[in-house]
mmCIF file of C-alpha atoms in Angstrom:
data_model
loop_
_atom_site.group_PDB
_atom_site.id
_atom_site.type_symbol
_atom_site.label_atom_id
_atom_site.label_comp_id
_atom_site.label_asym_id
_atom_site.label_seq_id
_atom_site.Cartn_x
_atom_site.Cartn_y
_atom_site.Cartn_z
ATOM 1 C CA ALA B 1 44.116 192.339 190.331
ATOM 2 C CA THR B 2 41.440 190.934 192.090
ATOM 3 C CA LEU B 3 37.541 191.958 191.103
ATOM 4 C CA ALA B 4 37.501 194.217 194.391
ATOM 5 C CA GLU B 5 40.933 196.017 193.376
ATOM 6 C CA PHE B 6 39.446 196.478 189.888
ATOM 7 C CA THR B 7 35.960 197.780 191.130
ATOM 8 C CA ARG B 8 37.676 200.444 193.387
ATOM 9 C CA LYS B 9 40.025 201.349 190.553
ATOM 10 C CA LEU B 10 36.710 201.751 188.273
ATOM 11 C CA ALA B 11 35.186 204.099 191.009
ATOM 12 C CA ASP B 12 38.010 206.342 190.665
ATOM 13 C CA PHE B 13 37.473 206.782 186.891
ATOM 14 C CA TYR B 14 35.805 210.155 185.784
ATOM 15 C CA TRP B 15 34.213 211.149 182.357
ATOM 16 C CA SER B 16 32.946 214.633 181.605
ATOM 17 C CA LEU B 17 31.279 214.904 178.295
ATOM 18 C CA THR B 18 30.878 218.667 179.544
ATOM 19 C CA TYR B 19 34.809 219.263 179.308
ATOM 20 C CA GLY B 20 35.281 216.652 176.872
ATOM 21 C CA GLU B 21 37.800 214.373 178.878
ATOM 22 C CA PHE B 22 38.055 211.529 181.051
ATOM 23 C CA GLY B 23 40.804 210.216 183.509
ATOM 24 C CA TRP B 24 41.456 208.600 187.018
ATOM 25 C CA GLY B 25 41.015 210.307 190.129
ATOM 26 C CA GLU B 26 38.900 213.363 191.032
ATOM 27 C CA CYS B 27 37.398 215.357 188.094
ATOM 28 C CA PRO B 28 39.382 218.383 188.076
ATOM 29 C CA HIS B 29 36.139 220.280 187.334
ATOM 30 C CA VAL B 30 34.798 219.694 190.751
ATOM 31 C CA GLY B 31 35.507 222.384 193.621
ATOM 32 C CA THR B 32 36.507 220.678 196.938
ATOM 33 C CA GLY B 33 36.996 221.916 200.407
ATOM 34 C CA GLY B 34 36.000 224.642 202.297
ATOM 35 C CA SER B 35 34.720 225.375 205.874
ATOM 36 C CA GLY B 36 31.170 226.878 204.348
ATOM 37 C CA ALA B 37 28.283 225.725 206.267
ATOM 38 C CA TRP B 38 24.609 226.051 204.884
ATOM 39 C CA GLU B 39 22.487 228.407 206.487
ATOM 40 C CA ASP B 40 22.401 227.319 210.173
ATOM 41 C CA GLY B 41 25.644 224.910 209.848
ATOM 42 C CA SER B 42 23.345 221.915 210.851
ATOM 43 C CA HIS B 43 24.673 219.889 207.756
ATOM 44 C CA GLY B 44 28.255 220.201 208.801
ATOM 45 C CA ALA B 45 30.966 221.383 206.561
ATOM 46 C CA ARG B 46 30.820 221.676 202.894
ATOM 47 C CA THR B 47 32.792 218.839 200.969
ATOM 48 C CA HIS B 48 32.497 219.534 197.323
ATOM 49 C CA SER B 49 31.013 222.300 195.431
ATOM 50 C CA GLY B 50 31.015 223.889 191.782
ATOM 51 C CA ALA B 51 28.914 225.302 189.039
ATOM 52 C CA CYS B 52 26.077 223.472 187.573
ATOM 53 C CA GLY B 53 24.601 226.464 185.127
ATOM 54 C CA GLU B 54 25.734 229.790 184.293
ATOM 55 C CA GLN B 55 24.155 230.974 187.666
ATOM 56 C CA VAL B 56 23.472 228.050 189.372
ATOM 57 C CA ASN B 57 25.832 226.126 191.685
ATOM 58 C CA TRP B 58 25.874 223.032 194.209
ATOM 59 C CA GLU B 59 27.406 221.967 197.279
ATOM 60 C CA LEU B 60 27.552 218.775 198.822
ATOM 61 C CA PHE B 61 27.874 218.601 202.680
ATOM 62 C CA GLU B 62 29.324 216.182 205.167
ATOM 63 C CA ASP B 63 25.538 214.738 206.019
ATOM 64 C CA GLY B 64 24.697 213.851 202.311
ATOM 65 C CA ALA B 65 22.722 217.143 201.815
ATOM 66 C CA LEU B 66 23.268 218.371 198.285
ATOM 67 C CA HIS B 67 22.273 222.179 197.746
ATOM 68 C CA ILE B 68 21.512 223.393 194.457
ATOM 69 C CA TYR B 69 21.138 227.380 194.437
ATOM 70 C CA GLY B 70 21.233 230.462 192.151
ATOM 71 C CA SER B 71 19.339 231.620 189.340
ATOM 72 C CA GLY B 72 18.078 230.246 186.096
ATOM 73 C CA ALA B 73 18.544 226.919 184.507
ATOM 74 C CA MET B 74 20.809 223.887 185.723
ATOM 75 C CA GLU B 75 22.821 222.402 182.802
ATOM 76 C CA ASP B 76 21.732 219.289 181.149
ATOM 77 C CA TYR B 77 23.853 215.997 181.744
ATOM 78 C CA SER B 78 24.326 213.000 179.510
ATOM 79 C CA PHE B 79 23.078 209.414 180.675
ATOM 80 C CA LEU B 80 25.748 207.115 178.971
ATOM 81 C CA GLY B 81 23.942 204.206 179.716
ATOM 82 C CA TYR B 82 24.915 201.262 182.065
ATOM 83 C CA ASP B 83 27.928 198.911 181.894
ATOM 84 C CA GLU B 84 28.701 195.846 184.036
ATOM 85 C CA TYR B 85 29.434 197.990 187.133
ATOM 86 C CA ALA B 86 27.547 201.346 187.049
ATOM 87 C CA THR B 87 25.576 203.677 185.488
ATOM 88 C CA ILE B 88 27.403 206.404 183.429
ATOM 89 C CA CYS B 89 26.598 210.033 184.027
ATOM 90 C CA ASP B 90 28.461 213.259 183.741
ATOM 91 C CA SER B 91 26.797 215.582 186.590
ATOM 92 C CA PRO B 92 29.541 217.230 188.445
ATOM 93 C CA TRP B 93 28.519 215.397 191.668
ATOM 94 C CA TYR B 94 28.284 211.827 190.038
ATOM 95 C CA THR B 95 31.668 210.711 191.664
ATOM 96 C CA PHE B 96 29.654 211.434 195.195
ATOM 97 C CA ARG B 97 26.312 209.853 194.157
ATOM 98 C CA GLY B 98 26.440 207.426 196.617
ATOM 99 C CA LYS B 99 26.943 209.901 199.425
ATOM 100 C CA VAL B 100 23.807 212.135 198.569
ATOM 101 C CA LEU B 101 21.021 211.345 200.871
ATOM 102 C CA SER B 102 18.974 214.729 200.458
ATOM 103 C CA LEU B 103 18.527 217.274 197.717
ATOM 104 C CA GLN B 104 17.504 220.825 198.570
ATOM 105 C CA ILE B 105 16.923 222.944 195.214
ATOM 106 C CA ASP B 106 16.689 226.752 196.200
ATOM 107 C CA LYS B 107 13.862 229.186 194.865
ATOM 108 C CA GLY B 108 15.487 230.778 191.694
ATOM 109 C CA VAL B 109 16.393 227.669 189.843
ATOM 110 C CA THR B 110 14.397 227.451 187.095
ATOM 111 C CA SER B 111 14.823 223.689 185.690
ATOM 112 C CA ILE B 112 16.235 220.417 186.585
ATOM 113 C CA GLY B 113 18.805 219.436 184.077
ATOM 114 C CA ASP B 114 18.613 216.010 182.070
ATOM 115 C CA SER B 115 20.362 212.961 184.031
ATOM 116 C CA ALA B 116 20.888 215.717 186.770
ATOM 117 C CA PHE B 117 20.554 213.141 189.546
ATOM 118 C CA SER B 118 20.679 209.893 187.956
ATOM 119 C CA ASP B 119 21.906 206.798 189.892
ATOM 120 C CA CYS B 120 21.826 208.892 193.119
ATOM 121 C CA ARG B 121 20.711 205.409 194.809
ATOM 122 C CA SER B 122 20.534 206.672 198.387
ATOM 123 C CA LEU B 123 18.870 209.878 197.870
ATOM 124 C CA THR B 124 15.475 209.655 199.987
ATOM 125 C CA SER B 125 14.480 213.470 199.798
ATOM 126 C CA VAL B 126 14.002 215.934 197.518
ATOM 127 C CA THR B 127 12.814 219.595 197.804
ATOM 128 C CA ILE B 128 11.646 221.212 194.315
ATOM 129 C CA PRO B 129 10.772 225.145 194.497
ATOM 130 C CA ASP B 130 8.138 226.722 192.618
ATOM 131 C CA SER B 131 10.325 228.652 190.380
ATOM 132 C CA VAL B 132 11.266 225.419 188.580
ATOM 133 C CA ILE B 133 9.055 225.154 185.347
ATOM 134 C CA SER B 134 10.777 222.246 183.845
ATOM 135 C CA ILE B 135 12.316 218.573 184.778
ATOM 136 C CA GLY B 136 14.694 217.236 182.310
ATOM 137 C CA ASP B 137 14.561 213.527 180.877
ATOM 138 C CA SER B 138 15.962 210.943 183.425
ATOM 139 C CA ALA B 139 16.498 213.662 186.060
ATOM 140 C CA PHE B 140 15.942 211.242 188.764
ATOM 141 C CA ARG B 141 16.881 208.038 186.940
ATOM 142 C CA ASP B 142 17.459 205.010 189.049
ATOM 143 C CA CYS B 143 17.019 206.965 192.407
ATOM 144 C CA ARG B 144 16.064 203.500 194.091
ATOM 145 C CA SER B 145 15.460 205.152 197.525
ATOM 146 C CA LEU B 146 12.930 207.770 196.712
ATOM 147 C CA THR B 147 9.729 207.080 198.177
ATOM 148 C CA SER B 148 7.640 210.114 197.385
ATOM 149 C CA VAL B 149 8.487 213.259 195.366
ATOM 150 C CA THR B 150 6.220 216.383 195.374
ATOM 151 C CA ILE B 151 6.165 218.430 191.981
ATOM 152 C CA PRO B 152 5.017 222.104 192.115
ATOM 153 C CA ASP B 153 2.082 223.394 190.064
ATOM 154 C CA SER B 154 4.838 225.803 188.584
ATOM 155 C CA VAL B 155 6.449 222.746 186.507
ATOM 156 C CA THR B 156 4.888 222.738 183.024
ATOM 157 C CA SER B 157 7.568 220.388 181.348
ATOM 158 C CA ILE B 158 8.444 216.860 182.416
ATOM 159 C CA GLY B 159 10.872 214.967 180.407
ATOM 160 C CA ASN B 160 10.848 211.039 179.533
ATOM 161 C CA PHE B 161 11.928 208.575 182.050
ATOM 162 C CA VAL B 162 12.437 211.091 184.714
ATOM 163 C CA PHE B 163 11.445 208.443 187.435
ATOM 164 C CA SER B 164 12.531 205.511 185.641
ATOM 165 C CA ASP B 165 14.092 202.873 187.910
ATOM 166 C CA CYS B 166 12.783 204.623 191.002
ATOM 167 C CA ASN B 167 11.296 201.191 192.287
ATOM 168 C CA ARG B 168 10.492 202.438 195.890
ATOM 169 C CA LEU B 169 8.669 205.322 194.472
ATOM 170 C CA THR B 170 4.954 205.430 195.595
ATOM 171 C CA SER B 171 3.771 208.975 195.211
ATOM 172 C CA VAL B 172 4.578 211.706 192.631
#
């Protein structure tokens, strides 16, 4: 196999620490499809969705908008480090991280989990509501397209390496 073929195959690999499994293809714990639209439908069709906390859910739309909604804390995810080809993390949208352009967290969500958005290198816009009180370790690690983030006064705890390797970040 050529390096390009190997790289494509590697992109199809998933590893879920949350469920203690790994394999090829799309992680079976990630919801897909649906014709749902976010509020006014301006983001197009929902392409993927699932849970990311006991009462917190996520959905990704055609235009790259990632929507986190519900009430309570997001789950913590594991930043497993780097290998030759990529950062390894087990958030449920990790497989689609290259498609995530904007992040909207709705009021009611109280924490941003460890490594939640790690390696979302195309992420340019983040909205954090004043219901969030903590941001976990490495939450936005390696989000290389972020230029600014506004952290509300409600946040009383910020973990380690939250914005590590966010090379374009000029204001927080």
